[in-house]
PDB file of C-alpha atoms (C1' of nucleotides) in Angstrom:
ATOM      1  CA  MET G   1       0.000   0.000   0.000  1.00  0.00           C
ATOM      2  CA  LYS G   2       1.628   3.167  -1.020  1.00  0.00           C
ATOM      3  CA  LEU G   3       1.638   6.357   0.983  1.00  0.00           C
ATOM      4  CA  PRO G   4      -1.382   8.529   0.206  1.00  0.00           C
ATOM      5  CA  ILE G   5       0.015  11.872  -0.854  1.00  0.00           C
ATOM      6  CA  PRO G   6      -2.276  14.900  -1.167  1.00  0.00           C
ATOM      7  CA  GLY G   7      -2.311  16.050  -4.756  1.00  0.00           C
ATOM      8  CA  GLN G   8      -1.753  12.572  -6.111  1.00  0.00           C
ATOM      9  CA  PRO G   9      -4.421   9.928  -6.707  1.00  0.00           C
ATOM     10  CA  VAL G  10      -5.496   8.294  -3.472  1.00  0.00           C
ATOM     11  CA  ARG G  11      -8.273   5.994  -2.378  1.00  0.00           C
ATOM     12  CA  GLY G  12     -11.417   7.969  -2.970  1.00  0.00           C
ATOM     13  CA  SER G  13     -10.025  10.754  -5.108  1.00  0.00           C
ATOM     14  CA  LYS G  14      -8.169  10.814  -8.406  1.00  0.00           C
ATOM     15  CA  THR G  15      -7.066  14.382  -7.781  1.00  0.00           C
ATOM     16  CA  GLY G  16      -5.796  13.645  -4.285  1.00  0.00           C
ATOM     17  CA  ALA G  17      -8.023  15.983  -2.298  1.00  0.00           C
ATOM     18  CA  PRO G  18      -6.265  16.500   1.050  1.00  0.00           C
ATOM     19  CA  ILE G  19      -9.166  15.146   3.064  1.00  0.00           C
ATOM     20  CA  MET G  20      -9.250  12.008   0.965  1.00  0.00           C
ATOM     21  CA  ALA G  21      -5.519  11.481   1.348  1.00  0.00           C
ATOM     22  CA  LEU G  22      -5.956  11.888   5.084  1.00  0.00           C
ATOM     23  CA  LEU G  23      -8.910   9.509   5.249  1.00  0.00           C
ATOM     24  CA  ASP G  24      -6.937   7.010   3.197  1.00  0.00           C
ATOM     25  CA  LEU G  25      -4.040   7.217   5.634  1.00  0.00           C
ATOM     26  CA  LEU G  26      -6.178   7.054   8.758  1.00  0.00           C
ATOM     27  CA  GLY G  27      -8.460   4.434   7.275  1.00  0.00           C
ATOM     28  CA  ARG G  28      -5.774   1.780   7.430  1.00  0.00           C
ATOM     29  CA  SER G  29      -5.740  -0.792  10.154  1.00  0.00           C
ATOM     30  CA  TRP G  30      -4.370   0.506  13.436  1.00  0.00           C
ATOM     31  CA  ALA G  31      -3.432   3.953  12.111  1.00  0.00           C
ATOM     32  CA  MET G  32      -5.783   5.912  14.356  1.00  0.00           C
ATOM     33  CA  GLY G  33      -5.161   3.548  17.227  1.00  0.00           C
ATOM     34  CA  ILE G  34      -1.470   4.348  17.094  1.00  0.00           C
ATOM     35  CA  VAL G  35      -2.088   8.085  17.052  1.00  0.00           C
ATOM     36  CA  TRP G  36      -4.577   7.671  19.850  1.00  0.00           C
ATOM     37  CA  HIS G  37      -2.110   5.818  22.016  1.00  0.00           C
ATOM     38  CA  LEU G  38       0.876   8.047  21.360  1.00  0.00           C
ATOM     39  CA  TYR G  39      -0.945  11.067  22.705  1.00  0.00           C
ATOM     40  CA  SER G  40      -0.380   9.661  26.181  1.00  0.00           C
ATOM     41  CA  GLY G  41       3.355   9.894  25.583  1.00  0.00           C
ATOM     42  CA  PRO G  42       6.214   8.494  23.508  1.00  0.00           C
ATOM     43  CA  SER G  43       6.320   4.751  23.199  1.00  0.00           C
ATOM     44  CA  THR G  44       8.713   2.078  22.023  1.00  0.00           C
ATOM     45  CA  PHE G  45       8.005  -0.389  19.268  1.00  0.00           C
ATOM     46  CA  ARG G  46       7.466  -3.146  21.791  1.00  0.00           C
ATOM     47  CA  LYS G  47       5.144  -1.145  23.956  1.00  0.00           C
ATOM     48  CA  LEU G  48       3.057  -0.216  20.951  1.00  0.00           C
ATOM     49  CA  GLN G  49       2.898  -3.877  20.059  1.00  0.00           C
ATOM     50  CA  ASP G  50       1.667  -4.697  23.534  1.00  0.00           C
ATOM     51  CA  TYR G  51      -0.810  -1.888  23.528  1.00  0.00           C
ATOM     52  CA  CYS G  52      -2.283  -2.893  20.215  1.00  0.00           C
ATOM     53  CA  GLU G  53      -2.696  -6.421  21.532  1.00  0.00           C
ATOM     54  CA  SER G  54      -2.916  -8.142  18.178  1.00  0.00           C
ATOM     55  CA  ILE G  55      -0.981  -6.127  15.635  1.00  0.00           C
ATOM     56  CA  SER G  56       1.736  -7.963  13.755  1.00  0.00           C
ATOM     57  CA  PRO G  57       5.208  -6.419  13.763  1.00  0.00           C
ATOM     58  CA  THR G  58       5.018  -6.242   9.978  1.00  0.00           C
ATOM     59  CA  THR G  59       1.918  -4.106  10.025  1.00  0.00           C
ATOM     60  CA  LEU G  60       3.061  -1.994  12.945  1.00  0.00           C
ATOM     61  CA  ASN G  61       6.272  -1.205  11.165  1.00  0.00           C
ATOM     62  CA  LYS G  62       4.431  -0.296   7.991  1.00  0.00           C
ATOM     63  CA  ARG G  63       2.012   2.010   9.806  1.00  0.00           C
ATOM     64  CA  LEU G  64       4.864   3.672  11.685  1.00  0.00           C
ATOM     65  CA  LYS G  65       6.702   4.340   8.431  1.00  0.00           C
ATOM     66  CA  GLU G  66       3.600   5.795   6.837  1.00  0.00           C
ATOM     67  CA  LEU G  67       2.846   8.023   9.806  1.00  0.00           C
ATOM     68  CA  LYS G  68       6.461   9.146   9.905  1.00  0.00           C
ATOM     69  CA  ASP G  69       6.468   9.899   6.190  1.00  0.00           C
ATOM     70  CA  SER G  70       3.274  11.853   6.734  1.00  0.00           C
ATOM     71  CA  TYR G  71       4.820  14.071   9.402  1.00  0.00           C
ATOM     72  CA  LEU G  72       2.484  12.855  12.122  1.00  0.00           C
ATOM     73  CA  ILE G  73       4.988  10.943  14.229  1.00  0.00           C
ATOM     74  CA  GLU G  74       8.753  10.937  14.639  1.00  0.00           C
ATOM     75  CA  ARG G  75      11.428   8.978  16.423  1.00  0.00           C
ATOM     76  CA  THR G  76      12.821  10.501  19.564  1.00  0.00           C
ATOM     77  CA  VAL G  77      15.207   9.242  22.196  1.00  0.00           C
ATOM     78  CA  ASN G  78      12.155   8.005  24.072  1.00  0.00           C
ATOM     79  CA  GLY G  79      10.731   6.109  21.152  1.00  0.00           C
ATOM     80  CA  TYR G  80       8.005   7.017  18.724  1.00  0.00           C
ATOM     81  CA  ALA G  81       6.176  10.249  19.478  1.00  0.00           C
ATOM     82  CA  LEU G  82       3.580  12.496  17.937  1.00  0.00           C
ATOM     83  CA  THR G  83       4.891  15.535  16.096  1.00  0.00           C
ATOM     84  CA  GLU G  84       3.246  18.882  16.692  1.00  0.00           C
ATOM     85  CA  GLN G  85       1.012  18.139  13.753  1.00  0.00           C
ATOM     86  CA  GLY G  86       0.291  14.711  15.088  1.00  0.00           C
ATOM     87  CA  LYS G  87      -0.869  16.262  18.326  1.00  0.00           C
ATOM     88  CA  GLU G  88      -3.081  18.669  16.425  1.00  0.00           C
ATOM     89  CA  LEU G  89      -4.625  15.748  14.620  1.00  0.00           C
ATOM     90  CA  TYR G  90      -5.174  13.893  17.865  1.00  0.00           C
ATOM     91  CA  GLU G  91      -6.922  16.870  19.315  1.00  0.00           C
ATOM     92  CA  LEU G  92      -9.261  16.898  16.355  1.00  0.00           C
ATOM     93  CA  ILE G  93     -10.241  13.279  16.819  1.00  0.00           C
ATOM     94  CA  GLU G  94     -10.248  13.362  20.589  1.00  0.00           C
ATOM     95  CA  PRO G  95     -13.977  14.193  20.795  1.00  0.00           C
ATOM     96  CA  LEU G  96     -14.638  10.791  19.277  1.00  0.00           C
ATOM     97  CA  GLY G  97     -13.717   9.311  22.632  1.00  0.00           C
ATOM     98  CA  SER G  98     -16.619  10.702  24.591  1.00  0.00           C
ATOM     99  CA  TRP G  99     -18.994  10.438  21.678  1.00  0.00           C
ATOM    100  CA  ALA G 100     -18.165   6.742  21.320  1.00  0.00           C
ATOM    101  CA  LYS G 101     -19.404   6.132  24.859  1.00  0.00           C
ATOM    102  CA  ILE G 102     -22.816   7.487  23.984  1.00  0.00           C
ATOM    103  CA  TRP G 103     -22.832   5.664  20.666  1.00  0.00           C
ATOM    104  CA  ALA G 104     -22.014   2.432  22.489  1.00  0.00           C
ATOM    105  CA  LYS G 105     -25.383   2.508  24.227  1.00  0.00           C
ATOM    106  CA  ASN G 106     -27.052   1.516  20.975  1.00  0.00           C
ATOM    107  CA  PHE G 107     -25.617  -1.931  21.262  1.00  0.00           C
ATOM    108  CA  LYS G 108     -27.253  -2.884  24.524  1.00  0.00           C
TER     109      LYS G 108
ATOM    110  CA  MET I   1     -14.481  -9.089   9.248  1.00  0.00           C
ATOM    111  CA  LYS I   2     -17.027  -9.033  11.937  1.00  0.00           C
ATOM    112  CA  LEU I   3     -18.808  -5.956  13.197  1.00  0.00           C
ATOM    113  CA  PRO I   4     -16.889  -4.292  16.013  1.00  0.00           C
ATOM    114  CA  ILE I   5     -19.298  -4.116  18.934  1.00  0.00           C
ATOM    115  CA  PRO I   6     -18.485  -1.966  21.969  1.00  0.00           C
ATOM    116  CA  GLY I   7     -18.151  -4.175  25.004  1.00  0.00           C
ATOM    117  CA  GLN I   8     -16.871  -7.118  23.003  1.00  0.00           C
ATOM    118  CA  PRO I   9     -13.290  -7.725  21.884  1.00  0.00           C
ATOM    119  CA  VAL I  10     -12.368  -5.530  18.947  1.00  0.00           C
ATOM    120  CA  ARG I  11      -9.196  -4.601  17.134  1.00  0.00           C
ATOM    121  CA  GLY I  12      -7.130  -2.798  19.719  1.00  0.00           C
ATOM    122  CA  SER I  13      -9.056  -3.747  22.825  1.00  0.00           C
ATOM    123  CA  LYS I  14      -9.992  -7.046  24.401  1.00  0.00           C
ATOM    124  CA  THR I  15     -12.597  -5.356  26.546  1.00  0.00           C
ATOM    125  CA  GLY I  16     -14.182  -3.508  23.632  1.00  0.00           C
ATOM    126  CA  ALA I  17     -13.625   0.065  24.776  1.00  0.00           C
ATOM    127  CA  PRO I  18     -16.125   2.166  22.806  1.00  0.00           C
ATOM    128  CA  ILE I  19     -13.440   4.308  21.211  1.00  0.00           C
ATOM    129  CA  MET I  20     -11.583   1.224  20.024  1.00  0.00           C
ATOM    130  CA  ALA I  21     -14.742  -0.274  18.568  1.00  0.00           C
ATOM    131  CA  LEU I  22     -15.348   3.008  16.777  1.00  0.00           C
ATOM    132  CA  LEU I  23     -11.790   3.244  15.472  1.00  0.00           C
ATOM    133  CA  ASP I  24     -12.014  -0.346  14.305  1.00  0.00           C
ATOM    134  CA  LEU I  25     -15.202   0.423  12.402  1.00  0.00           C
ATOM    135  CA  LEU I  26     -13.933   3.665  10.899  1.00  0.00           C
ATOM    136  CA  GLY I  27     -10.513   2.223  10.217  1.00  0.00           C
ATOM    137  CA  ARG I  28     -11.805  -0.030   7.486  1.00  0.00           C
ATOM    138  CA  SER I  29     -11.361   0.855   3.862  1.00  0.00           C
ATOM    139  CA  TRP I  30     -13.826   3.457   2.637  1.00  0.00           C
ATOM    140  CA  ALA I  31     -15.812   3.683   5.882  1.00  0.00           C
ATOM    141  CA  MET I  32     -15.046   7.319   6.617  1.00  0.00           C
ATOM    142  CA  GLY I  33     -15.237   8.204   2.939  1.00  0.00           C
ATOM    143  CA  ILE I  34     -18.797   6.913   2.824  1.00  0.00           C
ATOM    144  CA  VAL I  35     -19.810   8.910   5.894  1.00  0.00           C
ATOM    145  CA  TRP I  36     -18.045  11.944   4.484  1.00  0.00           C
ATOM    146  CA  HIS I  37     -19.908  11.717   1.216  1.00  0.00           C
ATOM    147  CA  LEU I  38     -23.324  11.017   2.668  1.00  0.00           C
ATOM    148  CA  TYR I  39     -23.283  14.235   4.623  1.00  0.00           C
ATOM    149  CA  SER I  40     -23.957  16.043   1.360  1.00  0.00           C
ATOM    150  CA  GLY I  41     -27.219  14.132   1.083  1.00  0.00           C
ATOM    151  CA  PRO I  42     -28.686  10.667   0.563  1.00  0.00           C
ATOM    152  CA  SER I  43     -27.142   8.617  -2.189  1.00  0.00           C
ATOM    153  CA  THR I  44     -27.911   5.442  -4.097  1.00  0.00           C
ATOM    154  CA  PHE I  45     -25.663   2.419  -4.207  1.00  0.00           C
ATOM    155  CA  ARG I  46     -24.564   3.234  -7.742  1.00  0.00           C
ATOM    156  CA  LYS I  47     -23.845   6.860  -6.985  1.00  0.00           C
ATOM    157  CA  LEU I  48     -21.720   5.885  -4.012  1.00  0.00           C
ATOM    158  CA  GLN I  49     -19.864   3.520  -6.274  1.00  0.00           C
ATOM    159  CA  ASP I  50     -19.194   6.342  -8.717  1.00  0.00           C
ATOM    160  CA  TYR I  51     -18.173   8.707  -5.983  1.00  0.00           C
ATOM    161  CA  CYS I  52     -15.737   6.296  -4.444  1.00  0.00           C
ATOM    162  CA  GLU I  53     -14.159   5.826  -7.854  1.00  0.00           C
ATOM    163  CA  SER I  54     -12.509   2.497  -7.159  1.00  0.00           C
ATOM    164  CA  ILE I  55     -14.504   0.664  -4.516  1.00  0.00           C
ATOM    165  CA  SER I  56     -15.714  -2.777  -5.429  1.00  0.00           C
ATOM    166  CA  PRO I  57     -19.421  -3.497  -5.042  1.00  0.00           C
ATOM    167  CA  THR I  58     -18.538  -6.292  -2.650  1.00  0.00           C
ATOM    168  CA  THR I  59     -16.731  -3.969  -0.288  1.00  0.00           C
ATOM    169  CA  LEU I  60     -19.253  -1.171  -0.644  1.00  0.00           C
ATOM    170  CA  ASN I  61     -22.011  -3.544   0.295  1.00  0.00           C
ATOM    171  CA  LYS I  62     -20.076  -4.810   3.287  1.00  0.00           C
ATOM    172  CA  ARG I  63     -19.289  -1.312   4.554  1.00  0.00           C
ATOM    173  CA  LEU I  64     -22.907  -0.236   4.106  1.00  0.00           C
ATOM    174  CA  LYS I  65     -24.097  -3.227   6.122  1.00  0.00           C
ATOM    175  CA  GLU I  66     -21.621  -2.483   8.876  1.00  0.00           C
ATOM    176  CA  LEU I  67     -22.531   1.185   9.046  1.00  0.00           C
ATOM    177  CA  LYS I  68     -26.203   0.278   9.054  1.00  0.00           C
ATOM    178  CA  ASP I  69     -25.719  -2.259  11.821  1.00  0.00           C
ATOM    179  CA  SER I  70     -23.826   0.427  13.731  1.00  0.00           C
ATOM    180  CA  TYR I  71     -26.698   2.893  13.543  1.00  0.00           C
ATOM    181  CA  LEU I  72     -24.747   5.419  11.501  1.00  0.00           C
ATOM    182  CA  ILE I  73     -26.608   5.121   8.223  1.00  0.00           C
ATOM    183  CA  GLU I  74     -30.009   3.880   7.137  1.00  0.00           C
ATOM    184  CA  ARG I  75     -31.947   3.231   3.978  1.00  0.00           C
ATOM    185  CA  THR I  76     -34.495   5.821   2.995  1.00  0.00           C
ATOM    186  CA  VAL I  77     -36.648   6.290  -0.068  1.00  0.00           C
ATOM    187  CA  ASN I  78     -33.832   8.428  -1.465  1.00  0.00           C
ATOM    188  CA  GLY I  79     -31.162   5.818  -0.900  1.00  0.00           C
ATOM    189  CA  TYR I  80     -28.610   5.503   1.843  1.00  0.00           C
ATOM    190  CA  ALA I  81     -28.514   8.374   4.310  1.00  0.00           C
ATOM    191  CA  LEU I  82     -26.837   9.308   7.562  1.00  0.00           C
ATOM    192  CA  THR I  83     -28.866   8.756  10.709  1.00  0.00           C
ATOM    193  CA  GLU I  84     -28.939  11.493  13.323  1.00  0.00           C
ATOM    194  CA  GLN I  85     -26.021   9.785  14.984  1.00  0.00           C
ATOM    195  CA  GLY I  86     -24.233   9.504  11.673  1.00  0.00           C
ATOM    196  CA  LYS I  87     -24.584  13.244  11.241  1.00  0.00           C
ATOM    197  CA  GLU I  88     -23.222  13.822  14.711  1.00  0.00           C
ATOM    198  CA  LEU I  89     -20.237  11.680  13.851  1.00  0.00           C
ATOM    199  CA  TYR I  90     -19.690  13.557  10.626  1.00  0.00           C
ATOM    200  CA  GLU I  91     -19.724  16.821  12.483  1.00  0.00           C
ATOM    201  CA  LEU I  92     -17.022  15.517  14.758  1.00  0.00           C
ATOM    202  CA  ILE I  93     -14.741  14.600  11.890  1.00  0.00           C
ATOM    203  CA  GLU I  94     -15.619  17.577   9.736  1.00  0.00           C
ATOM    204  CA  PRO I  95     -12.728  19.698  11.086  1.00  0.00           C
ATOM    205  CA  LEU I  96     -10.384  17.195   9.488  1.00  0.00           C
ATOM    206  CA  GLY I  97     -11.331  18.728   6.152  1.00  0.00           C
ATOM    207  CA  SER I  98      -9.784  22.107   6.709  1.00  0.00           C
ATOM    208  CA  TRP I  99      -6.925  20.724   8.756  1.00  0.00           C
ATOM    209  CA  ALA I 100      -6.043  18.360   5.912  1.00  0.00           C
ATOM    210  CA  LYS I 101      -5.486  21.327   3.631  1.00  0.00           C
ATOM    211  CA  ILE I 102      -2.847  22.707   5.947  1.00  0.00           C
ATOM    212  CA  TRP I 103      -1.332  19.279   6.485  1.00  0.00           C
ATOM    213  CA  ALA I 104      -1.115  18.837   2.728  1.00  0.00           C
ATOM    214  CA  LYS I 105       1.441  21.643   2.502  1.00  0.00           C
ATOM    215  CA  ASN I 106       4.048  19.339   4.051  1.00  0.00           C
ATOM    216  CA  PHE I 107       4.176  17.348   0.871  1.00  0.00           C
ATOM    217  CA  LYS I 108       5.309  20.109  -1.441  1.00  0.00           C
TER     218      LYS I 108
ATOM    219  C1'  DC B   1      31.709 -13.066  27.404  1.00  0.00           C
ATOM    220  C1'  DA B   2      27.164 -14.819  28.203  1.00  0.00           C
ATOM    221  C1'  DT B   3      22.448 -13.185  28.517  1.00  0.00           C
ATOM    222  C1'  DG B   4      18.746 -10.151  27.647  1.00  0.00           C
ATOM    223  C1'  DT B   5      16.298  -6.572  25.379  1.00  0.00           C
ATOM    224  C1'  DC B   6      14.995  -4.055  21.436  1.00  0.00           C
ATOM    225  C1'  DA B   7      13.656  -2.994  16.740  1.00  0.00           C
ATOM    226  C1'  DC B   8      12.789  -4.820  13.471  1.00  0.00           C
ATOM    227  C1'  DT B   9      12.855  -8.421   8.765  1.00  0.00           C
ATOM    228  C1'  DA B  10      11.502 -12.956   6.455  1.00  0.00           C
ATOM    229  C1'  DC B  11       8.178 -15.696   5.021  1.00  0.00           C
ATOM    230  C1'  DG B  12       4.292 -18.716   4.627  1.00  0.00           C
ATOM    231  C1'  DT B  13      -0.772 -18.541   5.769  1.00  0.00           C
ATOM    232  C1'  DT B  14      -5.076 -16.282   6.271  1.00  0.00           C
ATOM    233  C1'  DT B  15      -8.143 -12.532   5.483  1.00  0.00           C
ATOM    234  C1'  DT B  16      -9.647  -8.511   2.885  1.00  0.00           C
ATOM    235  C1'  DT B  17     -10.307  -6.067  -1.164  1.00  0.00           C
ATOM    236  C1'  DT B  18     -10.524  -5.839  -6.000  1.00  0.00           C
ATOM    237  C1'  DG B  19     -12.421  -6.365 -10.652  1.00  0.00           C
ATOM    238  C1'  DT B  20     -15.352  -8.220 -13.810  1.00  0.00           C
ATOM    239  C1'  DA B  21     -19.589 -10.371 -14.908  1.00  0.00           C
ATOM    240  C1'  DG B  22     -24.072 -11.035 -14.392  1.00  0.00           C
ATOM    241  C1'  DC B  23     -28.876 -11.374 -12.427  1.00  0.00           C
ATOM    242  C1'  DA B  24     -33.472 -10.283 -10.510  1.00  0.00           C
ATOM    243  C1'  DA B  25     -36.551  -6.530  -9.317  1.00  0.00           C
ATOM    244  C1'  DA B  26     -38.246  -2.039  -9.968  1.00  0.00           C
ATOM    245  C1'  DA B  27     -38.826   2.021 -12.776  1.00  0.00           C
ATOM    246  C1'  DC B  28     -39.242   4.272 -16.913  1.00  0.00           C
ATOM    247  C1'  DT B  29     -40.650   4.341 -22.193  1.00  0.00           C
ATOM    248  C1'  DA B  30     -42.831   3.565 -26.433  1.00  0.00           C
TER     249       DA B  30
ATOM    250  C1'  DT T   1     -47.791  -3.980 -22.109  1.00  0.00           C
ATOM    251  C1'  DA T   2     -43.500  -5.335 -24.052  1.00  0.00           C
ATOM    252  C1'  DG T   3     -39.007  -3.705 -24.152  1.00  0.00           C
ATOM    253  C1'  DT T   4     -35.237  -1.065 -22.259  1.00  0.00           C
ATOM    254  C1'  DT T   5     -32.825   1.088 -18.298  1.00  0.00           C
ATOM    255  C1'  DT T   6     -31.545   1.585 -13.891  1.00  0.00           C
ATOM    256  C1'  DT T   7     -30.663  -0.204  -9.437  1.00  0.00           C
ATOM    257  C1'  DG T   8     -28.921  -3.059  -5.866  1.00  0.00           C
ATOM    258  C1'  DC T   9     -26.840  -6.201  -5.331  1.00  0.00           C
ATOM    259  C1'  DT T  10     -24.182 -11.556  -5.588  1.00  0.00           C
ATOM    260  C1'  DA T  11     -20.463 -14.796  -7.457  1.00  0.00           C
ATOM    261  C1'  DC T  12     -16.041 -15.807  -8.036  1.00  0.00           C
ATOM    262  C1'  DA T  13     -11.247 -15.678  -9.191  1.00  0.00           C
ATOM    263  C1'  DA T  14      -7.108 -12.786  -8.546  1.00  0.00           C
ATOM    264  C1'  DA T  15      -4.455  -9.439  -6.067  1.00  0.00           C
ATOM    265  C1'  DA T  16      -3.193  -7.165  -2.013  1.00  0.00           C
ATOM    266  C1'  DA T  17      -3.018  -6.554   2.952  1.00  0.00           C
ATOM    267  C1'  DA T  18      -2.509  -8.307   7.493  1.00  0.00           C
ATOM    268  C1'  DC T  19      -1.259 -12.013  10.546  1.00  0.00           C
ATOM    269  C1'  DG T  20       1.822 -15.049  13.273  1.00  0.00           C
ATOM    270  C1'  DT T  21       5.880 -17.179  14.176  1.00  0.00           C
ATOM    271  C1'  DA T  22      10.662 -17.317  13.925  1.00  0.00           C
ATOM    272  C1'  DG T  23      14.796 -15.299  13.753  1.00  0.00           C
ATOM    273  C1'  DT T  24      18.657 -11.701  13.215  1.00  0.00           C
ATOM    274  C1'  DG T  25      21.776  -7.987  14.223  1.00  0.00           C
ATOM    275  C1'  DA T  26      22.699  -4.073  17.350  1.00  0.00           C
ATOM    276  C1'  DC T  27      23.189  -2.612  21.772  1.00  0.00           C
ATOM    277  C1'  DA T  28      23.036  -2.805  26.800  1.00  0.00           C
ATOM    278  C1'  DT T  29      23.766  -5.433  31.303  1.00  0.00           C
ATOM    279  C1'  DG T  30      25.966  -8.530  34.543  1.00  0.00           C
TER     280       DG T  30
END
DNA sequence: CATGTCACTACGTTTTTTGTAGCAAAACTA
DNA sequence: TAGTTTTGCTACAAAAAACGTAGTGACATG
């Protein structure tokens, strides 16, 4: 799966509309989960693997590369961490957390 | 791929934390794209297929079923449409649209 | 120098998604 | 009302993505 780059054809848009590139990136398995987790602080590869519970190292490594190449995360001395932009993105999706709790009531 | 149900094990959480169930659902190919598109109004199966440009009917049908079973979309006389909850969800992710435009500048 | 930890890579298997074709039902059209 | 479109799918084979296990090289620890 190649990196979705705004301005180039991506899943959902031949012209590469930024939102579609972003949704392509985030719509891959574990991508949002990784961002979600990293907001609580930098994490090592192994800890991310533990956190994700069932992600394969292959997939984790791929997602990390993609997120790095998309300027959302970076490697620091403490492990993988959100960039400033990554934090911005997290803050945009953060409201999903409390909304999800309400949404969950449907399933009872 | 089975429907991620809050309270049951889902990708990223053995206990089925609502946010993880939601991220599992939305982290499947085309899921957010479908929600994004439907906010502009109800759409038929064929129109969604056109809009998504490269989704297979098999996958579109699966995603629609999942979103229906998750109370985010429903069938109306005008085709598939967001439920009230689906609209709420859209409004939460809407800010991604304008943020994506800024994010896109990284790639130049 | 032996042992452990860490960040991966290799690789074969399973699961998901694609792409093309086609079909039955409903809606238009002559 | 018979024929044509349109619609909402399903079937199925092929391609791609993700998994799971094993293992490797780099670095730290004792």
